[in-house]
Tab-separated table of C-alpha atoms in Angstrom:
chain	number	residue	atom	x	y	z
A	140	MET	CA	30.845	5.080	-21.292
A	141	ASP	CA	29.266	1.619	-21.443
A	142	SER	CA	29.025	0.258	-17.886
A	143	LYS	CA	28.814	-3.301	-19.230
A	144	LYS	CA	32.259	-3.011	-20.806
A	145	LEU	CA	33.703	-1.682	-17.537
A	146	GLU	CA	32.064	-4.493	-15.586
A	147	ILE	CA	33.632	-7.061	-17.940
A	148	LEU	CA	37.021	-5.337	-17.648
A	149	MET	CA	36.841	-5.548	-13.852
A	150	THR	CA	35.761	-9.204	-13.974
A	151	ALA	CA	38.566	-10.155	-16.365
A	152	ALA	CA	41.133	-8.331	-14.232
A	153	ASP	CA	39.869	-9.968	-11.027
A	154	LEU	CA	39.887	-13.476	-12.550
A	155	GLY	CA	43.089	-12.976	-14.553
A	156	SER	CA	41.650	-14.755	-17.575
A	157	PHE	CA	39.400	-13.934	-20.531
A	158	THR	CA	38.289	-17.571	-20.585
A	159	LYS	CA	37.068	-17.494	-16.971
A	160	ALA	CA	35.538	-14.036	-17.408
A	161	SER	CA	33.597	-15.165	-20.494
A	162	GLU	CA	32.032	-17.990	-18.442
A	163	VAL	CA	30.945	-15.559	-15.708
A	164	VAL	CA	29.508	-12.799	-17.904
A	165	GLY	CA	27.956	-15.071	-20.522
A	166	TYR	CA	29.919	-13.905	-23.583
A	167	THR	CA	32.130	-15.922	-25.911
A	168	GLN	CA	35.840	-15.342	-25.453
A	169	SER	CA	36.092	-13.733	-28.883
A	170	GLY	CA	33.127	-11.456	-28.126
A	171	LEU	CA	34.651	-10.436	-24.833
A	172	THR	CA	38.018	-9.706	-26.464
A	173	HIS	CA	36.284	-7.586	-29.093
A	174	MET	CA	34.538	-5.529	-26.371
A	175	MET	CA	37.830	-4.966	-24.540
A	176	ASP	CA	39.495	-3.816	-27.774
A	177	ALA	CA	36.630	-1.359	-28.369
A	178	LEU	CA	36.943	-0.059	-24.799
A	179	GLU	CA	40.678	0.456	-25.272
A	180	LYS	CA	39.994	2.623	-28.320
A	181	GLU	CA	37.475	4.707	-26.314
A	182	VAL	CA	39.915	5.286	-23.473
A	183	GLY	CA	42.992	5.803	-25.649
A	184	PHE	CA	45.450	3.543	-23.844
A	185	PRO	CA	45.677	-0.176	-22.904
A	186	ARG	CA	44.306	-1.301	-19.543
A	187	LEU	CA	45.062	-5.021	-19.776
A	188	GLN	CA	48.204	-6.883	-20.777
A	189	ARG	CA	48.766	-10.568	-21.418
A	190	SER	CA	51.465	-12.612	-19.712
A	191	HIS	CA	52.283	-16.296	-19.266
A	192	ASN	CA	50.082	-16.172	-16.125
A	193	GLY	CA	47.051	-14.866	-18.016
A	194	ILE	CA	46.014	-11.218	-18.080
A	195	GLN	CA	46.650	-8.402	-15.678
A	196	LEU	CA	46.073	-4.672	-15.437
A	197	THR	CA	48.533	-2.227	-16.942
A	198	LYS	CA	49.848	0.576	-14.783
A	199	GLN	CA	47.215	2.922	-16.257
A	200	GLY	CA	44.557	0.252	-15.733
A	201	MET	CA	45.432	-0.064	-12.033
A	202	GLN	CA	45.155	3.709	-11.676
A	203	LEU	CA	41.645	3.615	-13.179
A	204	MET	CA	40.323	0.588	-11.274
A	205	PRO	CA	39.253	2.391	-8.030
A	206	ALA	CA	37.271	4.923	-10.077
A	207	ILE	CA	35.760	2.121	-12.207
A	208	ARG	CA	34.607	0.270	-9.086
A	209	GLU	CA	33.027	3.437	-7.701
A	210	PHE	CA	31.345	4.100	-11.036
A	211	LEU	CA	29.877	0.588	-11.224
A	212	LYS	CA	28.702	0.786	-7.609
A	213	ALA	CA	26.983	4.129	-8.242
A	214	ASN	CA	25.464	2.788	-11.456
A	215	ALA	CA	24.069	-0.264	-9.612
A	216	ASN	CA	22.570	1.987	-6.941
A	217	LEU	CA	20.952	4.118	-9.618
A	218	GLU	CA	19.451	1.091	-11.356
A	219	ASN	CA	18.085	-0.230	-8.038
A	220	GLN	CA	16.464	3.136	-7.245
A	221	ILE	CA	14.928	3.325	-10.714
A	222	LYS	CA	13.534	-0.191	-10.286
A	223	SER	CA	12.212	0.611	-6.799
A	224	ILE	CA	10.475	3.775	-7.974
A	225	ALA	CA	8.977	1.985	-10.970
A	226	GLU	CA	7.613	-0.796	-8.746
A	227	GLU	CA	6.241	1.693	-6.215
A	228	LYS	CA	4.562	3.667	-8.977
A	229	GLU	CA	2.677	0.590	-10.089
A	230	GLU	CA	1.619	-0.488	-6.595
A	231	VAL	CA	-2.089	-0.472	-5.810
A	232	ILE	CA	-3.467	-1.191	-2.336
A	233	LYS	CA	-7.028	-2.481	-2.388
A	234	ILE	CA	-9.008	-1.773	0.762
A	235	ALA	CA	-12.554	-2.546	1.865
A	236	ALA	CA	-14.253	-0.574	4.638
A	237	TYR	CA	-17.680	-0.361	6.233
A	238	ALA	CA	-19.601	2.631	4.925
A	239	SER	CA	-19.509	4.268	8.360
A	240	ILE	CA	-15.710	3.905	8.612
A	241	ALA	CA	-15.245	5.064	5.022
A	242	LEU	CA	-17.345	8.157	5.729
A	243	HIS	CA	-15.785	9.291	9.013
A	244	TRP	CA	-12.161	8.091	9.011
A	245	ILE	CA	-10.894	6.969	5.616
A	246	PRO	CA	-10.680	10.430	3.942
A	247	GLU	CA	-8.215	11.708	6.561
A	248	VAL	CA	-6.301	8.414	6.515
A	249	LEU	CA	-5.862	8.544	2.741
A	250	TYR	CA	-4.833	12.209	2.868
A	251	ARG	CA	-1.994	11.377	5.243
A	252	PHE	CA	-1.029	8.231	3.380
A	253	LYS	CA	-0.780	10.101	0.071
A	254	ARG	CA	1.779	12.439	1.602
A	255	LEU	CA	3.896	9.461	2.689
A	256	CYS	CA	3.489	7.343	-0.452
A	257	PRO	CA	2.558	9.670	-3.327
A	258	ASN	CA	3.138	7.011	-5.981
A	259	VAL	CA	0.985	4.298	-4.404
A	260	ASN	CA	-2.617	4.159	-5.547
A	261	VAL	CA	-5.449	3.153	-3.213
A	262	ASP	CA	-8.565	1.415	-4.495
A	263	LEU	CA	-11.322	1.919	-1.888
A	264	ARG	CA	-14.318	-0.389	-1.829
A	265	MET	CA	-17.150	0.614	0.511
A	266	VAL	CA	-19.157	-2.356	1.814
A	267	TYR	CA	-22.495	-2.595	3.595
A	268	ASP	CA	-22.370	-6.171	4.876
A	269	ALA	CA	-20.611	-7.077	8.126
A	270	LEU	CA	-18.943	-10.194	6.707
A	271	GLU	CA	-18.164	-9.038	3.162
A	272	PRO	CA	-14.753	-7.488	3.956
A	273	PHE	CA	-13.552	-10.795	5.394
A	274	ASP	CA	-14.812	-12.780	2.398
A	275	LEU	CA	-13.009	-10.361	0.066
A	276	LEU	CA	-9.814	-10.598	2.122
A	277	GLU	CA	-9.885	-14.384	2.172
A	278	SER	CA	-10.432	-14.557	-1.592
A	279	GLY	CA	-7.405	-12.333	-2.224
A	280	MET	CA	-9.440	-9.532	-3.827
A	281	ILE	CA	-8.614	-7.072	-1.022
A	282	ASP	CA	-5.340	-6.264	0.768
A	283	VAL	CA	-6.603	-4.421	3.888
A	284	ILE	CA	-10.008	-4.321	5.559
A	285	PHE	CA	-11.536	-1.919	8.093
A	286	ALA	CA	-14.475	-3.587	9.799
A	287	SER	CA	-15.840	-5.006	13.057
A	288	LYS	CA	-14.246	-8.102	14.527
A	289	GLN	CA	-15.493	-11.422	13.182
A	290	SER	CA	-14.288	-15.017	13.441
A	291	TYR	CA	-11.989	-15.521	10.455
A	292	GLY	CA	-8.845	-17.603	10.925
A	293	SER	CA	-7.006	-16.210	7.903
A	294	CYS	CA	-7.155	-12.607	9.139
A	295	THR	CA	-4.388	-10.874	11.091
A	296	TRP	CA	-6.416	-8.453	13.194
A	297	ILE	CA	-5.469	-5.160	14.882
A	298	PRO	CA	-8.141	-3.515	17.103
A	299	ILE	CA	-8.449	0.239	16.642
A	300	TYR	CA	-11.628	1.409	18.357
A	301	ASN	CA	-14.350	0.245	20.758
A	302	GLU	CA	-17.614	1.516	19.298
A	303	LYS	CA	-20.659	1.863	21.561
A	304	ILE	CA	-24.076	0.555	20.534
A	305	TYR	CA	-27.031	2.919	20.988
A	306	ALA	CA	-30.786	2.563	21.224
A	307	ILE	CA	-32.501	4.573	18.473
A	308	LEU	CA	-35.861	5.878	19.691
A	309	PRO	CA	-38.574	8.269	18.443
A	310	LYS	CA	-38.348	11.821	19.776
A	311	GLY	CA	-41.384	11.335	21.970
A	312	TYR	CA	-40.254	8.071	23.553
A	313	PRO	CA	-40.648	8.360	27.364
A	314	LEU	CA	-37.157	8.048	28.782
A	315	ASN	CA	-38.269	9.739	32.007
A	316	GLY	CA	-34.882	11.340	32.623
A	317	ARG	CA	-32.850	8.214	31.958
A	318	ASN	CA	-29.584	8.538	30.010
A	319	THR	CA	-29.364	4.826	29.152
A	320	PHE	CA	-31.850	2.367	27.675
A	321	PRO	CA	-32.271	-1.090	29.285
A	322	LEU	CA	-31.997	-3.845	26.694
A	323	GLN	CA	-34.992	-5.570	28.300
A	324	GLU	CA	-37.153	-2.673	27.170
A	325	PHE	CA	-36.819	-3.819	23.565
A	326	GLU	CA	-38.919	-6.855	24.531
A	327	GLY	CA	-42.062	-7.040	22.409
A	328	GLN	CA	-41.424	-3.773	20.538
A	329	ASP	CA	-41.372	-3.328	16.774
A	330	PHE	CA	-37.666	-3.435	16.058
A	331	LEU	CA	-36.327	-2.063	12.771
A	332	MET	CA	-33.283	-4.231	12.048
A	333	PRO	CA	-30.454	-2.408	10.226
A	334	SER	CA	-29.380	-4.111	7.020
A	335	GLY	CA	-25.944	-5.513	6.267
A	336	ARG	CA	-26.106	-8.268	8.901
A	337	PHE	CA	-25.956	-5.812	11.786
A	338	SER	CA	-28.260	-8.431	13.292
A	339	LEU	CA	-25.074	-10.270	14.321
A	340	ASP	CA	-24.321	-7.511	16.835
A	341	VAL	CA	-27.963	-7.101	17.894
A	342	ASN	CA	-28.469	-10.814	18.524
A	343	ALA	CA	-25.143	-11.075	20.360
A	344	ALA	CA	-26.439	-8.426	22.789
A	345	LEU	CA	-30.019	-9.697	23.193
A	346	LYS	CA	-29.643	-13.490	23.132
A	347	PRO	CA	-27.793	-13.881	26.494
A	348	LEU	CA	-30.661	-11.986	28.164
A	349	ASN	CA	-33.290	-14.039	26.329
A	350	ILE	CA	-34.926	-10.864	24.989
A	351	LYS	CA	-37.533	-11.379	22.242
A	352	ILE	CA	-38.167	-8.593	19.755
A	353	ARG	CA	-40.663	-8.170	16.940
A	354	GLU	CA	-38.060	-7.875	14.219
A	355	LYS	CA	-38.926	-5.909	11.107
A	356	SER	CA	-36.214	-6.473	8.519
A	357	THR	CA	-35.238	-3.518	6.360
A	358	SER	CA	-33.267	-3.054	3.166
A	359	VAL	CA	-32.628	0.654	3.532
A	360	ASP	CA	-29.522	2.683	4.344
A	361	ASP	CA	-28.741	3.887	7.863
A	362	GLU	CA	-30.079	7.406	7.360
A	363	THR	CA	-33.435	6.159	6.032
A	364	LEU	CA	-33.803	3.715	8.925
A	365	ILE	CA	-33.207	6.547	11.417
A	366	ARG	CA	-35.910	8.580	9.704
A	367	LEU	CA	-38.292	5.625	9.920
A	368	VAL	CA	-37.693	5.467	13.667
A	369	GLY	CA	-38.211	9.221	13.888
A	370	ALA	CA	-41.546	8.821	12.110
A	371	GLY	CA	-42.733	6.337	14.741
A	372	HIS	CA	-42.371	3.053	12.847
A	373	GLY	CA	-40.454	1.337	15.622
A	374	VAL	CA	-37.185	1.368	17.573
A	375	SER	CA	-33.716	0.155	16.669
A	376	MET	CA	-30.098	-0.268	17.693
A	377	MET	CA	-27.159	1.177	15.812
A	378	SER	CA	-23.471	1.826	16.385
A	379	GLU	CA	-21.800	5.133	17.129
A	380	LEU	CA	-20.409	5.759	13.648
A	381	MET	CA	-23.636	4.691	11.961
A	382	ILE	CA	-25.627	7.438	13.697
A	383	ARG	CA	-23.001	10.198	13.842
A	384	GLY	CA	-24.442	13.422	12.392
A	385	ARG	CA	-27.908	11.913	11.825
A	386	ILE	CA	-29.717	12.252	15.171
A	387	ASN	CA	-31.933	15.288	14.637
A	388	ASP	CA	-35.175	13.303	14.330
A	389	VAL	CA	-34.557	10.703	17.062
A	390	GLN	CA	-33.229	10.079	20.547
A	391	CYS	CA	-29.960	8.114	20.767
A	392	VAL	CA	-28.903	6.744	24.153
A	393	PRO	CA	-26.394	4.008	25.073
A	394	VAL	CA	-27.949	0.654	25.874
A	395	GLU	CA	-27.658	-0.890	29.331
A	396	PRO	CA	-25.749	-3.115	29.918
A	397	VAL	CA	-23.161	-1.472	27.687
A	398	VAL	CA	-22.619	-3.150	24.315
A	399	ILE	CA	-19.347	-2.601	22.465
A	400	ARG	CA	-18.469	-3.403	18.871
A	401	GLU	CA	-14.726	-3.801	18.294
A	402	LEU	CA	-13.574	-2.078	15.114
A	403	GLY	CA	-10.223	-2.906	13.623
A	404	MET	CA	-8.171	-3.502	10.533
A	405	GLY	CA	-7.111	-6.785	9.036
A	406	THR	CA	-4.710	-8.253	6.489
A	407	HIS	CA	-4.410	-11.794	5.188
A	408	SER	CA	-2.318	-13.857	7.590
A	409	LYS	CA	-0.579	-15.721	4.745
A	410	LYS	CA	0.364	-12.671	2.679
A	411	LYS	CA	3.528	-10.661	3.209
A	412	GLU	CA	2.786	-7.138	4.373
A	413	THR	CA	4.361	-4.478	2.159
A	414	ASP	CA	5.949	-1.317	3.505
A	415	SER	CA	3.121	0.720	1.955
A	416	ILE	CA	0.422	-1.333	3.716
A	417	ARG	CA	2.275	-0.902	7.004
A	418	LYS	CA	2.310	2.873	6.496
A	419	LEU	CA	-1.400	2.874	5.636
A	420	LYS	CA	-2.197	1.074	8.882
A	421	GLU	CA	-0.003	3.498	10.828
A	422	CYS	CA	-1.955	6.401	9.338
A	423	MET	CA	-5.220	4.869	10.568
A	424	LEU	CA	-3.817	4.415	14.083
A	425	GLU	CA	-2.661	8.043	14.120
A	426	VAL	CA	-6.092	9.340	13.056
A	427	ILE	CA	-7.905	7.258	15.697
A	428	LYS	CA	-5.469	8.328	18.431
A	429	GLU	CA	-5.884	12.005	17.619
A	430	ARG	CA	-9.693	11.819	17.489
A	431	GLN	CA	-9.848	10.155	20.889
A	432	LYS	CA	-8.070	13.068	22.585
């Protein structure tokens, strides 16, 4: 049965007038009357009757009205669910993450997220520059970023992990039993600077102590840089996730004083956060919490 006809019947009965009902539903009065006549033929008995006060329900019509209201309510709920599912199916969350975060955390995060939101697609963009995620977020090209904290006013930031910075040294470097590396000891040494503006973190650690290094810029990935250090081409500094699983050819010890890089996730402060984005962020927090146990 046509739900539109039942909706018009209910409207006409509530208003007591075909003229008023036609104004509400957007049909001409003659068109509305024609639809009611067709509905009467489908049902097999009259539901409305005219009087000097307008129109009102017949006895049979009054008996049907509770069921009609329930039917229209259920139909509206069904249409809303169909619309919601269709919109969810089309949703795509665009994320940008440092290569180190994408390698070690994102796979598990996306696995969990897919179980919660199977119809939401995730477009992952791996970046190698410290500031690129924030530029992408500010431009509107990305919805969520996973990066280290930077000064960007348009970013709503949630810290997730304090990542230690390590000295990367050749195997034969004389530590003499020490389990930390004084930052002052970088003074005057050939320093292989990681690419991707990791120099921001290095300079933030060295500048307050007025430490001068012989910087040798590189345009290689993290694994290649570690191998260069292992081959005796210099020393370096890298973060915990950057070196994880790659330390066979070098010595990695925390620097002294301790240097921390705050990792976190960010969304644009002027954009409304969807339920799916909220769930994605919750998945990341769960993964970090479990891996810190």
